[in-house]
Coordinates of C-alpha atoms in Angstrom, one line a residue:
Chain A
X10 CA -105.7 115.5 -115.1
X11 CA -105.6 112.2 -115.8
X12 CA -102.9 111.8 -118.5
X13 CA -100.4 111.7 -115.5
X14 CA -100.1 108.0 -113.9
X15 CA -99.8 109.9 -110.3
X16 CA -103.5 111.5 -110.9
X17 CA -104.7 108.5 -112.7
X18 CA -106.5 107.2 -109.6
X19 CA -106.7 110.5 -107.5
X20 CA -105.6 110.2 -103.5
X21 CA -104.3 112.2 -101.2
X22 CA -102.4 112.0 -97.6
X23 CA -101.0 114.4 -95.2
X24 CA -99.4 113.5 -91.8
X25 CA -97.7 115.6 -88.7
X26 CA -96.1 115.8 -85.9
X27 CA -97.0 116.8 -82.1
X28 CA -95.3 116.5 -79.1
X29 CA -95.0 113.0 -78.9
X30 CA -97.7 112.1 -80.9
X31 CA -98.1 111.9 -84.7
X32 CA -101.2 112.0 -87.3
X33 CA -101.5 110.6 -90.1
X34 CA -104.5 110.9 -92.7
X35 CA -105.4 110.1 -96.1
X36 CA -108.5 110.6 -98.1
X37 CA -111.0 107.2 -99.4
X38 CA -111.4 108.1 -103.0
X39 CA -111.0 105.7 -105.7
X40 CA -111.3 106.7 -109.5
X41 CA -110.0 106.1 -113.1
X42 CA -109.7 109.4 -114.0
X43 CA -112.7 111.4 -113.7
X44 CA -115.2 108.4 -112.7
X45 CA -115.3 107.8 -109.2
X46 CA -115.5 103.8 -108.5
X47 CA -115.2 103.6 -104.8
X48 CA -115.5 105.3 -101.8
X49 CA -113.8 102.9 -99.0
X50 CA -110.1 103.2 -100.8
X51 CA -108.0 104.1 -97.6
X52 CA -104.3 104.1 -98.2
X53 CA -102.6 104.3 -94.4
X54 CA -100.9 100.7 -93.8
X55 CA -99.5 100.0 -90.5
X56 CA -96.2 98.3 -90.1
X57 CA -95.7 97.8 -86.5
X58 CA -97.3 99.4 -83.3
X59 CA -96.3 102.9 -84.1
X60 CA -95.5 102.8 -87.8
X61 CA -97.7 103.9 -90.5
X62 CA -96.9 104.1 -94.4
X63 CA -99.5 106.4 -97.0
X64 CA -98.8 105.1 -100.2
X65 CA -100.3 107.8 -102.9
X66 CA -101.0 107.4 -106.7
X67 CA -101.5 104.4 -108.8
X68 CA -103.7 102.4 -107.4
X69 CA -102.2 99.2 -108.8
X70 CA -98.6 100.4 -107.2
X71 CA -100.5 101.1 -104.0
X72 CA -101.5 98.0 -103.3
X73 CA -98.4 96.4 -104.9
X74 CA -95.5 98.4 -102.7
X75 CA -97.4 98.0 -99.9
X76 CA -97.8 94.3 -99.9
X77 CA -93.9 94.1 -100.9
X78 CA -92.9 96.5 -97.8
X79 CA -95.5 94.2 -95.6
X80 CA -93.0 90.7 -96.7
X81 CA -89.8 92.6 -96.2
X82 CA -91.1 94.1 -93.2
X83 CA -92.0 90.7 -91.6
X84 CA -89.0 88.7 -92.8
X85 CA -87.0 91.3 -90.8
X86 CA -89.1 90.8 -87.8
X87 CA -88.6 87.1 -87.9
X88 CA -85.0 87.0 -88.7
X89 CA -83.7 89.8 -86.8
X90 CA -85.9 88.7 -83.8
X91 CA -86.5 92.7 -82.6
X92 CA -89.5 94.9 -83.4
X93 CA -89.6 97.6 -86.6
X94 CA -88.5 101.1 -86.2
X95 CA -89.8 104.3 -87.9
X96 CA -86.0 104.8 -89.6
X97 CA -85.5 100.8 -90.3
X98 CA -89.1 100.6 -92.0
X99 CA -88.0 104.5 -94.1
X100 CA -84.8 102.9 -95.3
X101 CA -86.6 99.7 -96.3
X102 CA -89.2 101.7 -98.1
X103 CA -86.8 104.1 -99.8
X104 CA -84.6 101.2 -100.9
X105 CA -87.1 99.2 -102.3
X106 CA -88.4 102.2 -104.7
X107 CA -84.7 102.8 -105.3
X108 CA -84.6 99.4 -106.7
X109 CA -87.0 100.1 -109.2
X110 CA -84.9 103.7 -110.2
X111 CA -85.7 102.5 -113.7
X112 CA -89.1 101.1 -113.8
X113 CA -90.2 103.1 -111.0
X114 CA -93.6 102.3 -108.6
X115 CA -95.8 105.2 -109.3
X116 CA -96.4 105.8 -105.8
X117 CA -95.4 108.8 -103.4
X118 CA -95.4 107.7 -100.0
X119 CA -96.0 109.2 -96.3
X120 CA -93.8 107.1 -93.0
X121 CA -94.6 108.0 -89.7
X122 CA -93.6 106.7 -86.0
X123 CA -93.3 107.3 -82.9
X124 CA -90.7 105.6 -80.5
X125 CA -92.3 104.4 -77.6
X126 CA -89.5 104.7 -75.0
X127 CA -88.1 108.4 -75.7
X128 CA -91.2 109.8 -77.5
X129 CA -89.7 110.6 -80.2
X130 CA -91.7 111.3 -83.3
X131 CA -90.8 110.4 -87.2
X132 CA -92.6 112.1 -90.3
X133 CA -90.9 111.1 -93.4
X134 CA -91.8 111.2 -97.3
X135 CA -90.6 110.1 -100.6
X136 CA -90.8 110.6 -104.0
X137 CA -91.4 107.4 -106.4
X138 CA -88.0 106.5 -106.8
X139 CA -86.9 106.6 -103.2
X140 CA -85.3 110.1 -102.5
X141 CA -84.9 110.0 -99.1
X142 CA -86.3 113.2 -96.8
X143 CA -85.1 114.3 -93.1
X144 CA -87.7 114.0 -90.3
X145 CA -90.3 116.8 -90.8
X146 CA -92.8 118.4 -89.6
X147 CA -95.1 118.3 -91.8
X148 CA -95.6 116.3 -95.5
X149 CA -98.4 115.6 -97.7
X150 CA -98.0 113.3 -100.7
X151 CA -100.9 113.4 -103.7
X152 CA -103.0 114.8 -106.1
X153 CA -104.4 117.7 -103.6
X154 CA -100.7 118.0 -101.7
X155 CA -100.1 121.5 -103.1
X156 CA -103.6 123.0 -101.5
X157 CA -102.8 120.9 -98.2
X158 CA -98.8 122.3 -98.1
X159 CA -100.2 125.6 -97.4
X160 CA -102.9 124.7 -94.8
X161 CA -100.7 122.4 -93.3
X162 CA -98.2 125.2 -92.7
X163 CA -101.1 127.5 -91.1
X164 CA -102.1 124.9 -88.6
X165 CA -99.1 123.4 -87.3
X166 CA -97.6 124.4 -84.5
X167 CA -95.1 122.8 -82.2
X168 CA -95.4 120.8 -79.5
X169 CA -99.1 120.0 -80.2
X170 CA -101.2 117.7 -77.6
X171 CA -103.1 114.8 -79.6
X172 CA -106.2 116.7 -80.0
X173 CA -104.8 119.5 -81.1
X174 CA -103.1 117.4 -83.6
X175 CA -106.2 115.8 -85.1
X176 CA -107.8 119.1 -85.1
X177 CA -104.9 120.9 -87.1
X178 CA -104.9 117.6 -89.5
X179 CA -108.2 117.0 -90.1
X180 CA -108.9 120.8 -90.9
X181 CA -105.8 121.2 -92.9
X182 CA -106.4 117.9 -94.8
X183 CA -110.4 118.7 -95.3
X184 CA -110.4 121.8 -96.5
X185 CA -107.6 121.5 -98.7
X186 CA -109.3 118.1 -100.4
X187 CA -112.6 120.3 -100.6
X188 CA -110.6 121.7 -103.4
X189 CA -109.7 118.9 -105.4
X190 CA -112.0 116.8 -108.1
X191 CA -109.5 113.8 -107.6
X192 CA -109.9 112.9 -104.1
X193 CA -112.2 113.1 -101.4
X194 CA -115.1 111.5 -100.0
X195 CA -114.5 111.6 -96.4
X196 CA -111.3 110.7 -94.5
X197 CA -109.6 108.5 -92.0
X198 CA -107.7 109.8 -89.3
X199 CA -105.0 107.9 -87.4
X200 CA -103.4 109.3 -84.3
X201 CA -100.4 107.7 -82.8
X202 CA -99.4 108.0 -79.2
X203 CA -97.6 105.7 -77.1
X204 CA -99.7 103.7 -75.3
X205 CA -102.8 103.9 -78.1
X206 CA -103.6 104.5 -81.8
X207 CA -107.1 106.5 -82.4
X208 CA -108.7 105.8 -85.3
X209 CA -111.2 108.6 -86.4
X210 CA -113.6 108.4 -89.6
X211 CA -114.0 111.8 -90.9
X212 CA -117.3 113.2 -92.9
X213 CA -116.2 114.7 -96.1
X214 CA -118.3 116.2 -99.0
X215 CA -119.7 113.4 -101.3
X216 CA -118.7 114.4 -104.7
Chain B
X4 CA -97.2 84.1 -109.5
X5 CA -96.1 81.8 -106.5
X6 CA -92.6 83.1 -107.4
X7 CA -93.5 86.8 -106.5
X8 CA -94.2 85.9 -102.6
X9 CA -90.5 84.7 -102.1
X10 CA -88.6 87.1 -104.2
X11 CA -85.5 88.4 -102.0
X12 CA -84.2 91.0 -102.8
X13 CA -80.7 90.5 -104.1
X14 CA -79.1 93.7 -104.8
X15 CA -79.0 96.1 -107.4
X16 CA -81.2 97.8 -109.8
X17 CA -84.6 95.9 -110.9
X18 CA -86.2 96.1 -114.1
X19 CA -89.7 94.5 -113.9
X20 CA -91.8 97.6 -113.9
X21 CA -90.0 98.3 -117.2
X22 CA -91.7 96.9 -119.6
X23 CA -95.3 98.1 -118.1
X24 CA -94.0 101.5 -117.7
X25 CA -93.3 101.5 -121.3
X26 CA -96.4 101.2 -122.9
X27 CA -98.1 103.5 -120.3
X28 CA -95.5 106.2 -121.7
X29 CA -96.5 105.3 -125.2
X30 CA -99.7 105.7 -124.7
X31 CA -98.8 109.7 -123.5
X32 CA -99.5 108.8 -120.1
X33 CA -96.7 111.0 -117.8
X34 CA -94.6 109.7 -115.4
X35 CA -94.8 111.6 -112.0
X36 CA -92.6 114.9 -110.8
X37 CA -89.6 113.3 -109.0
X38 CA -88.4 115.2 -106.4
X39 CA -85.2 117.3 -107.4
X40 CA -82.2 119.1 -106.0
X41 CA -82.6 122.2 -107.8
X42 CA -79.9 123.6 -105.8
X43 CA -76.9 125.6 -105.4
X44 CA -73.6 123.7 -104.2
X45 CA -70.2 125.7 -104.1
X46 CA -66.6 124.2 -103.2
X47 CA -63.3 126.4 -103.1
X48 CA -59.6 125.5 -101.9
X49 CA -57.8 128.0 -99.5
X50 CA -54.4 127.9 -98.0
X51 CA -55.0 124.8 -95.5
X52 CA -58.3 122.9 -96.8
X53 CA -61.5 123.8 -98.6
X54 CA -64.5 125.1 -98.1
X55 CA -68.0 123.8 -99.1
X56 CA -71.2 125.1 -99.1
X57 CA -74.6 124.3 -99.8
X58 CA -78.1 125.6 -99.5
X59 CA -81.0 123.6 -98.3
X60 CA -83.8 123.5 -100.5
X61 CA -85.7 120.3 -102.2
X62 CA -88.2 121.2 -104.9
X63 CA -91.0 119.3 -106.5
X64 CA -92.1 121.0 -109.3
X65 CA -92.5 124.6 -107.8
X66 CA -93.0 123.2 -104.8
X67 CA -90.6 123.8 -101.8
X68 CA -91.1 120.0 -100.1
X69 CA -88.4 120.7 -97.4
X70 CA -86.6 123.9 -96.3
X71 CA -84.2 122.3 -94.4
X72 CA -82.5 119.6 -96.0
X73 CA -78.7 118.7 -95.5
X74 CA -76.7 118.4 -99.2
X75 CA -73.8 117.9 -98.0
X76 CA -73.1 113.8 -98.1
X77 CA -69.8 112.1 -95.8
X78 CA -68.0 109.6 -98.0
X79 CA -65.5 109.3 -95.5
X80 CA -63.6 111.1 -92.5
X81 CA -61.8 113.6 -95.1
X82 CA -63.9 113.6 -98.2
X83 CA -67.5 114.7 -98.0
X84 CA -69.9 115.2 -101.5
X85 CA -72.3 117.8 -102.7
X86 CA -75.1 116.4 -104.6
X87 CA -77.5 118.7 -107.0
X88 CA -80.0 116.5 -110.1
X89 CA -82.3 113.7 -108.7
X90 CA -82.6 113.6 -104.9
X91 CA -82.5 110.0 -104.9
X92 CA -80.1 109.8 -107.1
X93 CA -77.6 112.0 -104.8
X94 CA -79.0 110.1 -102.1
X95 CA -78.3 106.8 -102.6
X96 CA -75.0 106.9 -104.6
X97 CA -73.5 108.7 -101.9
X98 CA -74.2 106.1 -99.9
X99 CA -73.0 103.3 -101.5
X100 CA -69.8 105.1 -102.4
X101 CA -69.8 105.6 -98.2
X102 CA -70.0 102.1 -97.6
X103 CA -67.4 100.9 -100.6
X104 CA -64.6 103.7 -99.0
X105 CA -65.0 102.4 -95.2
X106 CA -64.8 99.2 -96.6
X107 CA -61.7 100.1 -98.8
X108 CA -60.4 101.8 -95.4
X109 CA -60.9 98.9 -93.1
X110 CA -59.2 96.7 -95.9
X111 CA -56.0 98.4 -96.5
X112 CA -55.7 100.1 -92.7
X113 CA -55.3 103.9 -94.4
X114 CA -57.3 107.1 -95.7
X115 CA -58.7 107.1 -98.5
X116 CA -57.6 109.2 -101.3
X117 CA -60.0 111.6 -102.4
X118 CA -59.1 110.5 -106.2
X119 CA -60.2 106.8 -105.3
X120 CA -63.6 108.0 -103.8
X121 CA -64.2 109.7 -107.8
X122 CA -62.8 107.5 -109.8
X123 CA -65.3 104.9 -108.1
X124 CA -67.7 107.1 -108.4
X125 CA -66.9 108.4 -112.3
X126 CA -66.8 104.7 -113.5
X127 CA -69.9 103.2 -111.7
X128 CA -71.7 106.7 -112.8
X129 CA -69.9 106.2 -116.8
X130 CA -71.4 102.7 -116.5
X131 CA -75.0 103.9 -116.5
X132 CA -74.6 106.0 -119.2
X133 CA -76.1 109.4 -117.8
X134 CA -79.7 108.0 -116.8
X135 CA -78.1 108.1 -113.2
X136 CA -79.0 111.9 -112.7
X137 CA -76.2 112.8 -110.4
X138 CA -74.2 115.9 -110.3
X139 CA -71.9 116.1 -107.5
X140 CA -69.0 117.6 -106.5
X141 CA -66.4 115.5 -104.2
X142 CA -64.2 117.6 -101.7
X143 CA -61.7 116.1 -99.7
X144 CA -58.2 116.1 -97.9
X145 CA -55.7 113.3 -98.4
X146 CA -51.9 113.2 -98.5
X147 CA -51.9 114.5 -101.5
X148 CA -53.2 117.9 -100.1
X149 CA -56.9 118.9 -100.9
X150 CA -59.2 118.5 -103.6
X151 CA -61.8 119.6 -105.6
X152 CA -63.6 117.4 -107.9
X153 CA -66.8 117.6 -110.4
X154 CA -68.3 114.6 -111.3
X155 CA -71.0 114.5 -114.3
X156 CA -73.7 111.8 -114.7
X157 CA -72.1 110.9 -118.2
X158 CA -68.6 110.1 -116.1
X159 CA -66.7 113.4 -117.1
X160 CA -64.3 114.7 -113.7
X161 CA -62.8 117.7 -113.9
X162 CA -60.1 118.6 -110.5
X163 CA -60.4 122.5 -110.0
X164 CA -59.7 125.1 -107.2
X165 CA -63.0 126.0 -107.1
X166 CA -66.6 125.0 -108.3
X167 CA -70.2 125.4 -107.9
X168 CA -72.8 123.6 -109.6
X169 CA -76.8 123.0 -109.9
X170 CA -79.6 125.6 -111.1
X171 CA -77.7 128.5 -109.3
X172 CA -74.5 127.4 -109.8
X173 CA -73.9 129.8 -112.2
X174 CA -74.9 132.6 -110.7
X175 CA -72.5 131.1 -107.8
X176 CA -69.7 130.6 -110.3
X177 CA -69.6 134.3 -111.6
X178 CA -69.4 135.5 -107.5
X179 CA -66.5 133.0 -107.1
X180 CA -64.8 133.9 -110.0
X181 CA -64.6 137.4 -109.4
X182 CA -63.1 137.5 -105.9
X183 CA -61.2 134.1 -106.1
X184 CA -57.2 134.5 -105.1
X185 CA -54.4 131.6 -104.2
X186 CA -54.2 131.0 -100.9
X187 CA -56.3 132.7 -99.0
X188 CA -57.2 132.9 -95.6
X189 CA -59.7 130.8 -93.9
X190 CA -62.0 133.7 -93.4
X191 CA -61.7 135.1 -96.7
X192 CA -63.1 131.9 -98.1
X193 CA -66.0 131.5 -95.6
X194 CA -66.7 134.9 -96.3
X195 CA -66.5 134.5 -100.3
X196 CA -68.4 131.0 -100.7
X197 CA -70.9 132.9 -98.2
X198 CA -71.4 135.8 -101.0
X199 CA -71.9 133.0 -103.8
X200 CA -74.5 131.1 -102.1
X201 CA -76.0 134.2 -101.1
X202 CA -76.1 135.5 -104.7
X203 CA -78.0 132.4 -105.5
X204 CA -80.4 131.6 -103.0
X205 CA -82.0 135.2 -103.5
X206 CA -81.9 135.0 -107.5
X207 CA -82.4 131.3 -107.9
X208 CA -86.0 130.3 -107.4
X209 CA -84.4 126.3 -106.6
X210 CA -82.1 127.3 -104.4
X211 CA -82.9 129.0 -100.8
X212 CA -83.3 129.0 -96.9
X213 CA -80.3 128.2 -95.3
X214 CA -76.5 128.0 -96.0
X215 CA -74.7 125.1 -94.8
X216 CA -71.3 125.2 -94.6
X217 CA -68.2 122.6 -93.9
X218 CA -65.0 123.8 -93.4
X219 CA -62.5 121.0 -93.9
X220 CA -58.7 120.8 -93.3
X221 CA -55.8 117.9 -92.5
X222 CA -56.5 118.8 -88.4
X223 CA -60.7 119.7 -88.3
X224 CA -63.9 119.9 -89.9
X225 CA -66.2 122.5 -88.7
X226 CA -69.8 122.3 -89.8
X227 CA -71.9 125.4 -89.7
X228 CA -75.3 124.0 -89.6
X229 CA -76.4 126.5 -90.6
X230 CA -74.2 129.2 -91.4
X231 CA -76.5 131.4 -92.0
X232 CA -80.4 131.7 -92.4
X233 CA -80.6 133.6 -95.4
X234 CA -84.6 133.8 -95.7
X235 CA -86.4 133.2 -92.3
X236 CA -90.2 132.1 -92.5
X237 CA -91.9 135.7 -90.3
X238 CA -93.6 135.0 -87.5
X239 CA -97.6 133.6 -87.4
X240 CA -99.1 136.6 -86.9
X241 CA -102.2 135.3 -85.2
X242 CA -102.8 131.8 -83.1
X243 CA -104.7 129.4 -85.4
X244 CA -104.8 126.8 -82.7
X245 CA -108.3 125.2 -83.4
X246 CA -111.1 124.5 -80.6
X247 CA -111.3 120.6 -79.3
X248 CA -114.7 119.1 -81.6
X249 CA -114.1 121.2 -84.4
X250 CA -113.8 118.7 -87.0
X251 CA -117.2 116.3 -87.5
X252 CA -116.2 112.9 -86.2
X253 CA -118.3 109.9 -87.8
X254 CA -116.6 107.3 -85.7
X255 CA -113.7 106.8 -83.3
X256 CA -111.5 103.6 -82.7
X257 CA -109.4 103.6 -80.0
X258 CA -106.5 100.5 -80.2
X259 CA -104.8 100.0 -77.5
X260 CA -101.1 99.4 -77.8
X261 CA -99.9 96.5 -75.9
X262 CA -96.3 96.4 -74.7
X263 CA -94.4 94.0 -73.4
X264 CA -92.3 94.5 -69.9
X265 CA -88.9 93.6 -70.5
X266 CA -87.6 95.0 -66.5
X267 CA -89.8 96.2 -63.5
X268 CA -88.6 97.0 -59.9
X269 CA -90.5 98.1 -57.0
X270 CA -88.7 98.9 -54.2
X271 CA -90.4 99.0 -51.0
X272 CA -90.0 102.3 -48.8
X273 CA -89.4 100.3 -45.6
X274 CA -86.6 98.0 -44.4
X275 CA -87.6 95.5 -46.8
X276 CA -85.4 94.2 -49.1
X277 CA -86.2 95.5 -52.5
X278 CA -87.7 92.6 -54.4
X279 CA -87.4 91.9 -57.9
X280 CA -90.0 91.4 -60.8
X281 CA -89.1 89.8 -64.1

């Protein structure tokens, strides 16, 4: 750990999919390498009413990308006079890592949505240079992503009410960062639904 | 810095992260996995078209990051592409090529050739030297009759009668090889690309899942979507459907999402006339 940029920082997200509802979580580590600075370091950005982006690994990138999607994001709302969808806000993401194919962000990132009128839900990921992913049901982006695939898997079902969504989330994504020195410190939640977003603040093991 | 805030972007590749990501790698700091196509794709000619074939596997590492992901990439009406290397590579590229050929359609009111679609593709590819990591393969029917076509990062195209390519192309290849005659029936080469992808999806560790299939001729394209599940997930063999309060909650924020009514009607159940609410 910590000669790879992705790990440099530690951070870790995981979001799925219900029946019309979609979770989202992400740990509040942050750390140069094995010194932990912070512990208030979320990485869930939201991008319209029912659009959240993780961002995961260098904590520069993070903030960077995410403040780049945020102006491209906006412009769109004001020139195209219409509100951001799930797919318009993945393309934009994907394209703008694509851009940098040769001086790439070091970032993995996490979209999710929901669409307010049919109810359809949107779990996306991408690598750091863009490559784009169908809608899933599950994906988890960072430095404890390989303990949280198989968790993930165990816990999801489909067609999952919002509480059973947190509840398969939160377990999946706490007991899989339990395992990892690079992330942790408790968690945030989001749940999306149509007419509300729930915002829960998880207790995780301090250290 | 005030320059930064009203950057547009204008197109094409940008290099600013270059320099920084530089001395990060000098200083033997890794980049991160990228998420790659290790993949099987397959592509023979029969008597009327072709058939392509592809599993549907993306791999990170050893990771399996999706077991159900489409390789097979429309360029136009007739051609379609296989795409094994860099995911977003594949990805993209096939997409730009997409656009250039309806474009090319639209402006000279006829098909494209399936040599037009490679030979954009061989000299944007030729142009980047290699560093864009894409290996595809470029099927397609024209009125020239149907094609096969291999296209390297480097810029090297090779037409053949049949192909497969990626980590288990190999193993494909050596199926295809065997069994591969002129002319054969449609069912013969369903049944033959069939054998080659299966070969490979339960040797290859890159390649697995699901076979997708297109069948494409002058008249039709039939997709099998998938054409066969080759390695189905079992069954969970108990509920793990957790109890409502399981997790500990420090503290809940419920935000409302407002939306706006764009059209209401309320029509009243008597002889009223039904009124109207904007």
């Amino acid at each position: 750990m910590g000669d790879d940029m992705m790990s440099y920082n530690g951070g870790v997200a995981l979001a799925m999919k219900g029946k019309e509802c979609v979770a989202i979580v992400c740990d509040k580590r942050y750390g140069i390498q094995n010194k932990t600075v912070a512990t208030n370091f979320t990485k869930i950005f939201q991008y319209g009413d029912h659009c959240f982006v993780a961002f995961c690994g260098l904590a520069t990138d993070v903030q960077t990308v995410s403040e780049r999607l945020r102006f491209r994001t906006n412009l769109y709302e004001l020139r195209e006079q219409r509100k951001l969808k799930p797919l318009v806000l993945y393309n934009m993401l994907t394209n703008l890592l694509y851009e940098r194919r040769f001086g790439p962000y070091f970032v993995y990132a996490l979209v999710i949505g929901l669409d307010p009128k049919t109810g359809e839900t949107y779990v996306f990921d991408s690598d750091n240079i863009g490559a784009i992913s169908d809608n899933v049901n599950l994906a988890t982006v960072g430095t404890a992503s390989d303990y949280i695939f198989g968790l993930g898997e165990l816990f999801f079902k489909p067609n999952m009410n919002a509480d059973e969504l947190f509840e398969a989330t939160s377990q999946a994504f706490l007991n899989g960062v339990d395992r990892d020195s690079a992330s942790g410190w408790g968690a945030v939640v989001y749940v999306v639904e149509k007419d509300k977003v729930t915002v829960r603040e998880l207790k995780g093991r301090q250290d | 810095m005030s320059g930064i805030a009203f950057e547009q972007p204008a197109g094409g590749f940008v290099f600013d992260n270059c320099r920084r990501n530089d001395i990060l790698l000098k200083n033997n700091v890794l980049p991160g996995k990228i998420h790659k196509t290790g993949t099987t794709i397959a592509a023979i000619t029969y008597k009327d078209g072709v058939v392509i074939a592809a599993d549907s596997r993306c791999t990170a590492g050893n990771i399996i990051f999706d077991d159900n992901v489409l390789k097979i990439h429309r360029l136009s009406d007739n051609i379609y592409a296989l795409g094994a290397g860099t995911s977003a590579d594949c990805d993209f590229q096939t997409r730009l090529l997409e656009s250039q050929l309806e474009l090319l359609k639209l402006n000279q009111d006829r098909q494209v050739r399936v040599a037009t679609a490679v030979r954009k593709i061989q000299q944007h590819l030729f142009r980047y030297r290699g560093y864009i990591g894409a290996y595809l393969i470029i099927v397609g029917v024209d009125v020239t009759g149907s094609h096969i076509a291999t296209v390297h990062p480097h810029g090297s195209i090779a037409f053949l009668p049949f192909v497969a390519s990626g980590s288990g192309g190999y193993t494909s290849l050596s199926v295809i090889e065997d069994r591969y005659k002129e002319n054969m029936t449609e069912d013969e080469a369903k049944q033959l690309v069939r054998d080659a992808l299966y070969a490979s999806t339960t040797t290859d560790l890159y390649s697995g899942s699901k076979i997708n299939m297109f069948v494409l001729t002058k008249e039709k394209l039939d997709k099998f979507l998938p054409y066969e599940i080759v390695a189905a997930r079992t069954e969970k063999q108990a509920d793990y459907t957790l109890a409502k309060g399981t997790t500990e909650v420090i503290s809940t924020n419920v935000k409302k999402i407002e939306f706006d009514i764009v059209n209401e009607k309320v029509k009243a159940t008597g002889a009223h006339e039904a009124m109207e609410l904007a």
